[in-house]
Amino acid sequence: MSLYQVQNMTIEAARHINEWTYEEPYSIYSMSGDPEDLDELMDGTYFAVYENDQLIGYFCYGKNAQVPGGVKEQLYEDIAFTDLGLGLHPELTGKGRGARFLEAIMDFGERTYGYDQYRLSVASFNERAIHLYEKAGFKETGTFVNVSGDRKVEFMVMKKAEGAMT
């Protein structure tokens, strides 16, 4: 079994991630290719994840992991929780790779920063991700609707209070 390597985001990795396109209905997770998305990926809060020198995903902690609709509804006020945002390469989703990927991200946060309580937001239709998060010990704590242009998507906020998965 290979191990994941976590690195600070590089411009090369950010450019690749900015081109990832997810199939419907997961297209809300696709980057736009806009320079603003590239700037966000390079703002110092994002990490790239590699397996056997291949970029397989990314993640961030903090405000960039929060969805604007959830901020508006004040669902991220509890500062005891670390917000977590993540993305697995589109070609790897739905293939049973998520649990190990999520575990590596939470383990990195615990080892590097001492994080032991996590919060994330997931589109309510994304049943496969919700199932993964529930298996990892996350519990739903609220929902909100995020409006982006003419698109309205319901999101679920989930929290895990007892640290990285074992």
PDB file of C-alpha atoms in Angstrom:
ATOM      1  CA  MET A   1       0.000   0.000   0.000  1.00  0.00           C
ATOM      2  CA  SER A   2       1.399   3.358  -0.935  1.00  0.00           C
ATOM      3  CA  LEU A   3       1.326   6.342   1.362  1.00  0.00           C
ATOM      4  CA  TYR A   4       0.103   9.785   0.491  1.00  0.00           C
ATOM      5  CA  GLN A   5       2.514  12.690   0.413  1.00  0.00           C
ATOM      6  CA  VAL A   6       1.123  16.049   1.542  1.00  0.00           C
ATOM      7  CA  GLN A   7       2.843  19.184   0.283  1.00  0.00           C
ATOM      8  CA  ASN A   8       2.165  22.885   0.359  1.00  0.00           C
ATOM      9  CA  MET A   9       0.272  23.848  -2.776  1.00  0.00           C
ATOM     10  CA  THR A  10       2.514  24.664  -5.740  1.00  0.00           C
ATOM     11  CA  ILE A  11       1.561  26.715  -8.771  1.00  0.00           C
ATOM     12  CA  GLU A  12       1.888  23.598 -10.958  1.00  0.00           C
ATOM     13  CA  ALA A  13      -0.504  21.594  -8.766  1.00  0.00           C
ATOM     14  CA  ALA A  14      -2.915  24.554  -8.525  1.00  0.00           C
ATOM     15  CA  ARG A  15      -3.026  24.874 -12.316  1.00  0.00           C
ATOM     16  CA  HIS A  16      -3.892  21.181 -12.664  1.00  0.00           C
ATOM     17  CA  ILE A  17      -6.591  21.315  -9.965  1.00  0.00           C
ATOM     18  CA  ASN A  18      -8.043  24.465 -11.524  1.00  0.00           C
ATOM     19  CA  GLU A  19      -8.725  22.399 -14.676  1.00  0.00           C
ATOM     20  CA  TRP A  20     -10.440  19.450 -12.962  1.00  0.00           C
ATOM     21  CA  THR A  21     -13.991  18.882 -14.169  1.00  0.00           C
ATOM     22  CA  TYR A  22     -16.476  16.725 -12.298  1.00  0.00           C
ATOM     23  CA  GLU A  23     -19.451  15.063 -14.010  1.00  0.00           C
ATOM     24  CA  GLU A  24     -23.012  16.075 -13.157  1.00  0.00           C
ATOM     25  CA  PRO A  25     -24.366  16.435 -10.578  1.00  0.00           C
ATOM     26  CA  TYR A  26     -20.937  16.915  -8.980  1.00  0.00           C
ATOM     27  CA  SER A  27     -19.993  19.782 -11.308  1.00  0.00           C
ATOM     28  CA  ILE A  28     -20.488  22.244  -8.435  1.00  0.00           C
ATOM     29  CA  TYR A  29     -17.104  20.991  -7.224  1.00  0.00           C
ATOM     30  CA  SER A  30     -15.356  21.832 -10.514  1.00  0.00           C
ATOM     31  CA  MET A  31     -13.011  24.786 -10.527  1.00  0.00           C
ATOM     32  CA  SER A  32     -13.834  27.528 -12.995  1.00  0.00           C
ATOM     33  CA  GLY A  33     -10.377  27.925 -14.482  1.00  0.00           C
ATOM     34  CA  ASP A  34     -10.558  31.585 -13.447  1.00  0.00           C
ATOM     35  CA  PRO A  35      -7.468  33.363 -12.113  1.00  0.00           C
ATOM     36  CA  GLU A  36      -9.416  34.016  -8.867  1.00  0.00           C
ATOM     37  CA  ASP A  37      -9.638  30.251  -8.235  1.00  0.00           C
ATOM     38  CA  LEU A  38      -5.918  29.911  -8.893  1.00  0.00           C
ATOM     39  CA  ASP A  39      -5.223  32.785  -6.485  1.00  0.00           C
ATOM     40  CA  GLU A  40      -7.303  31.077  -3.780  1.00  0.00           C
ATOM     41  CA  LEU A  41      -5.477  27.762  -4.264  1.00  0.00           C
ATOM     42  CA  MET A  42      -2.179  29.633  -3.848  1.00  0.00           C
ATOM     43  CA  ASP A  43      -3.168  31.719  -0.793  1.00  0.00           C
ATOM     44  CA  GLY A  44      -1.248  29.508   1.639  1.00  0.00           C
ATOM     45  CA  THR A  45      -4.203  27.564   3.083  1.00  0.00           C
ATOM     46  CA  TYR A  46      -4.232  24.736   0.514  1.00  0.00           C
ATOM     47  CA  PHE A  47      -2.235  21.520   0.360  1.00  0.00           C
ATOM     48  CA  ALA A  48      -1.692  19.120  -2.535  1.00  0.00           C
ATOM     49  CA  VAL A  49      -1.859  15.361  -2.009  1.00  0.00           C
ATOM     50  CA  TYR A  50       0.267  12.977  -4.065  1.00  0.00           C
ATOM     51  CA  GLU A  51       0.388   9.221  -4.414  1.00  0.00           C
ATOM     52  CA  ASN A  52       3.392   7.754  -6.213  1.00  0.00           C
ATOM     53  CA  ASP A  53       4.275  11.268  -7.438  1.00  0.00           C
ATOM     54  CA  GLN A  54       0.811  11.704  -9.001  1.00  0.00           C
ATOM     55  CA  LEU A  55      -1.439  14.558  -7.873  1.00  0.00           C
ATOM     56  CA  ILE A  56      -4.591  12.895  -6.545  1.00  0.00           C
ATOM     57  CA  GLY A  57      -6.268  15.585  -4.474  1.00  0.00           C
ATOM     58  CA  TYR A  58      -6.134  18.691  -2.368  1.00  0.00           C
ATOM     59  CA  PHE A  59      -7.483  20.108   0.863  1.00  0.00           C
ATOM     60  CA  CYS A  60      -7.615  23.236   2.977  1.00  0.00           C
ATOM     61  CA  TYR A  61      -8.389  24.183   6.536  1.00  0.00           C
ATOM     62  CA  GLY A  62     -10.160  27.307   7.741  1.00  0.00           C
ATOM     63  CA  LYS A  63     -12.292  29.962   6.070  1.00  0.00           C
ATOM     64  CA  ASN A  64     -11.692  28.704   2.515  1.00  0.00           C
ATOM     65  CA  ALA A  65     -13.436  25.471   3.549  1.00  0.00           C
ATOM     66  CA  GLN A  66     -16.573  27.397   4.479  1.00  0.00           C
ATOM     67  CA  VAL A  67     -19.450  27.852   2.015  1.00  0.00           C
ATOM     68  CA  PRO A  68     -20.896  31.394   1.777  1.00  0.00           C
ATOM     69  CA  GLY A  69     -24.465  30.256   2.548  1.00  0.00           C
ATOM     70  CA  GLY A  70     -23.288  28.580   5.740  1.00  0.00           C
ATOM     71  CA  VAL A  71     -21.379  31.703   6.761  1.00  0.00           C
ATOM     72  CA  LYS A  72     -24.557  33.755   6.223  1.00  0.00           C
ATOM     73  CA  GLU A  73     -26.499  31.317   8.425  1.00  0.00           C
ATOM     74  CA  GLN A  74     -23.743  31.505  11.096  1.00  0.00           C
ATOM     75  CA  LEU A  75     -23.132  27.742  11.012  1.00  0.00           C
ATOM     76  CA  TYR A  76     -19.358  28.097  11.394  1.00  0.00           C
ATOM     77  CA  GLU A  77     -19.321  30.116  14.631  1.00  0.00           C
ATOM     78  CA  ASP A  78     -18.036  27.336  16.921  1.00  0.00           C
ATOM     79  CA  ILE A  79     -14.274  27.910  16.789  1.00  0.00           C
ATOM     80  CA  ALA A  80     -13.557  24.606  18.562  1.00  0.00           C
ATOM     81  CA  PHE A  81     -13.951  22.958  15.141  1.00  0.00           C
ATOM     82  CA  THR A  82     -11.505  23.186  12.255  1.00  0.00           C
ATOM     83  CA  ASP A  83     -13.212  23.633   8.901  1.00  0.00           C
ATOM     84  CA  LEU A  84     -12.037  21.142   6.303  1.00  0.00           C
ATOM     85  CA  GLY A  85     -12.437  21.363   2.542  1.00  0.00           C
ATOM     86  CA  LEU A  86     -11.215  18.625   0.242  1.00  0.00           C
ATOM     87  CA  GLY A  87     -11.266  17.410  -3.326  1.00  0.00           C
ATOM     88  CA  LEU A  88     -10.235  14.108  -4.840  1.00  0.00           C
ATOM     89  CA  HIS A  89      -9.247  13.950  -8.519  1.00  0.00           C
ATOM     90  CA  PRO A  90     -12.439  13.468 -10.582  1.00  0.00           C
ATOM     91  CA  GLU A  91     -11.169  10.195 -12.072  1.00  0.00           C
ATOM     92  CA  LEU A  92     -10.702   8.743  -8.565  1.00  0.00           C
ATOM     93  CA  THR A  93     -14.097   9.599  -7.058  1.00  0.00           C
ATOM     94  CA  GLY A  94     -16.611   6.830  -6.415  1.00  0.00           C
ATOM     95  CA  LYS A  95     -13.906   4.133  -6.410  1.00  0.00           C
ATOM     96  CA  GLY A  96     -13.515   3.496  -2.678  1.00  0.00           C
ATOM     97  CA  ARG A  97     -10.513   5.796  -2.246  1.00  0.00           C
ATOM     98  CA  GLY A  98     -12.202   8.433  -0.100  1.00  0.00           C
ATOM     99  CA  ALA A  99     -11.813   6.872   3.350  1.00  0.00           C
ATOM    100  CA  ARG A 100      -8.040   6.602   3.138  1.00  0.00           C
ATOM    101  CA  PHE A 101      -7.805  10.085   1.603  1.00  0.00           C
ATOM    102  CA  LEU A 102      -9.934  11.630   4.377  1.00  0.00           C
ATOM    103  CA  GLU A 103      -8.001   9.755   7.057  1.00  0.00           C
ATOM    104  CA  ALA A 104      -4.692  11.060   5.688  1.00  0.00           C
ATOM    105  CA  ILE A 105      -5.968  14.651   5.693  1.00  0.00           C
ATOM    106  CA  MET A 106      -7.266  14.474   9.252  1.00  0.00           C
ATOM    107  CA  ASP A 107      -4.126  12.710  10.437  1.00  0.00           C
ATOM    108  CA  PHE A 108      -1.989  15.425   8.825  1.00  0.00           C
ATOM    109  CA  GLY A 109      -4.028  18.118  10.610  1.00  0.00           C
ATOM    110  CA  GLU A 110      -3.692  16.367  13.932  1.00  0.00           C
ATOM    111  CA  ARG A 111       0.058  15.720  13.615  1.00  0.00           C
ATOM    112  CA  THR A 112       0.929  19.123  12.136  1.00  0.00           C
ATOM    113  CA  TYR A 113      -1.457  21.515  13.876  1.00  0.00           C
ATOM    114  CA  GLY A 114      -3.031  19.549  16.738  1.00  0.00           C
ATOM    115  CA  TYR A 115      -6.506  19.627  15.161  1.00  0.00           C
ATOM    116  CA  ASP A 116      -8.816  17.058  16.697  1.00  0.00           C
ATOM    117  CA  GLN A 117     -12.314  18.347  15.886  1.00  0.00           C
ATOM    118  CA  TYR A 118     -13.419  18.840  12.299  1.00  0.00           C
ATOM    119  CA  ARG A 119     -16.345  20.433  10.491  1.00  0.00           C
ATOM    120  CA  LEU A 120     -17.125  20.195   6.793  1.00  0.00           C
ATOM    121  CA  SER A 121     -19.867  21.162   4.375  1.00  0.00           C
ATOM    122  CA  VAL A 122     -21.147  18.799   1.702  1.00  0.00           C
ATOM    123  CA  ALA A 123     -23.866  19.156  -0.917  1.00  0.00           C
ATOM    124  CA  SER A 124     -26.930  17.292   0.384  1.00  0.00           C
ATOM    125  CA  PHE A 125     -27.281  15.338  -2.886  1.00  0.00           C
ATOM    126  CA  ASN A 126     -23.729  13.956  -2.554  1.00  0.00           C
ATOM    127  CA  GLU A 127     -24.808  10.715  -0.913  1.00  0.00           C
ATOM    128  CA  ARG A 128     -21.534   8.887  -1.488  1.00  0.00           C
ATOM    129  CA  ALA A 129     -19.542  11.603   0.323  1.00  0.00           C
ATOM    130  CA  ILE A 130     -22.108  11.814   3.136  1.00  0.00           C
ATOM    131  CA  HIS A 131     -21.875   8.031   3.586  1.00  0.00           C
ATOM    132  CA  LEU A 132     -18.074   8.284   3.752  1.00  0.00           C
ATOM    133  CA  TYR A 133     -18.202  11.094   6.306  1.00  0.00           C
ATOM    134  CA  GLU A 134     -20.743   9.242   8.463  1.00  0.00           C
ATOM    135  CA  LYS A 135     -18.539   6.133   8.443  1.00  0.00           C
ATOM    136  CA  ALA A 136     -15.656   8.370   9.566  1.00  0.00           C
ATOM    137  CA  GLY A 137     -17.705   9.559  12.550  1.00  0.00           C
ATOM    138  CA  PHE A 138     -19.109  12.853  11.238  1.00  0.00           C
ATOM    139  CA  LYS A 139     -22.640  13.826  12.294  1.00  0.00           C
ATOM    140  CA  GLU A 140     -25.012  16.276  10.620  1.00  0.00           C
ATOM    141  CA  THR A 141     -25.394  19.489  12.599  1.00  0.00           C
ATOM    142  CA  GLY A 142     -27.313  21.721  10.186  1.00  0.00           C
ATOM    143  CA  THR A 143     -28.292  22.523   6.619  1.00  0.00           C
ATOM    144  CA  PHE A 144     -28.366  25.650   4.499  1.00  0.00           C
ATOM    145  CA  VAL A 145     -28.963  26.704   0.916  1.00  0.00           C
ATOM    146  CA  ASN A 146     -26.077  28.258  -0.979  1.00  0.00           C
ATOM    147  CA  VAL A 147     -26.939  30.561  -3.880  1.00  0.00           C
ATOM    148  CA  SER A 148     -24.365  31.013  -6.621  1.00  0.00           C
ATOM    149  CA  GLY A 149     -25.660  32.895  -9.632  1.00  0.00           C
ATOM    150  CA  ASP A 150     -28.966  31.238 -10.543  1.00  0.00           C
ATOM    151  CA  ARG A 151     -28.005  27.947  -8.891  1.00  0.00           C
ATOM    152  CA  LYS A 152     -29.336  27.021  -5.452  1.00  0.00           C
ATOM    153  CA  VAL A 153     -27.794  24.008  -3.721  1.00  0.00           C
ATOM    154  CA  GLU A 154     -28.622  22.642  -0.283  1.00  0.00           C
ATOM    155  CA  PHE A 155     -25.598  21.817   1.860  1.00  0.00           C
ATOM    156  CA  MET A 156     -25.205  19.826   5.039  1.00  0.00           C
ATOM    157  CA  VAL A 157     -22.772  20.802   7.803  1.00  0.00           C
ATOM    158  CA  MET A 158     -21.183  17.809   9.526  1.00  0.00           C
ATOM    159  CA  LYS A 159     -18.922  17.654  12.589  1.00  0.00           C
ATOM    160  CA  LYS A 160     -16.526  15.080  13.993  1.00  0.00           C
ATOM    161  CA  ALA A 161     -15.480  15.698  17.563  1.00  0.00           C
ATOM    162  CA  GLU A 162     -13.072  12.924  18.489  1.00  0.00           C
ATOM    163  CA  GLY A 163     -10.058  13.395  16.208  1.00  0.00           C
ATOM    164  CA  ALA A 164      -8.618  11.466  13.288  1.00  0.00           C
ATOM    165  CA  MET A 165     -10.013   8.113  12.229  1.00  0.00           C
ATOM    166  CA  THR A 166      -8.423   4.937  13.507  1.00  0.00           C
TER     167      THR A 166
END
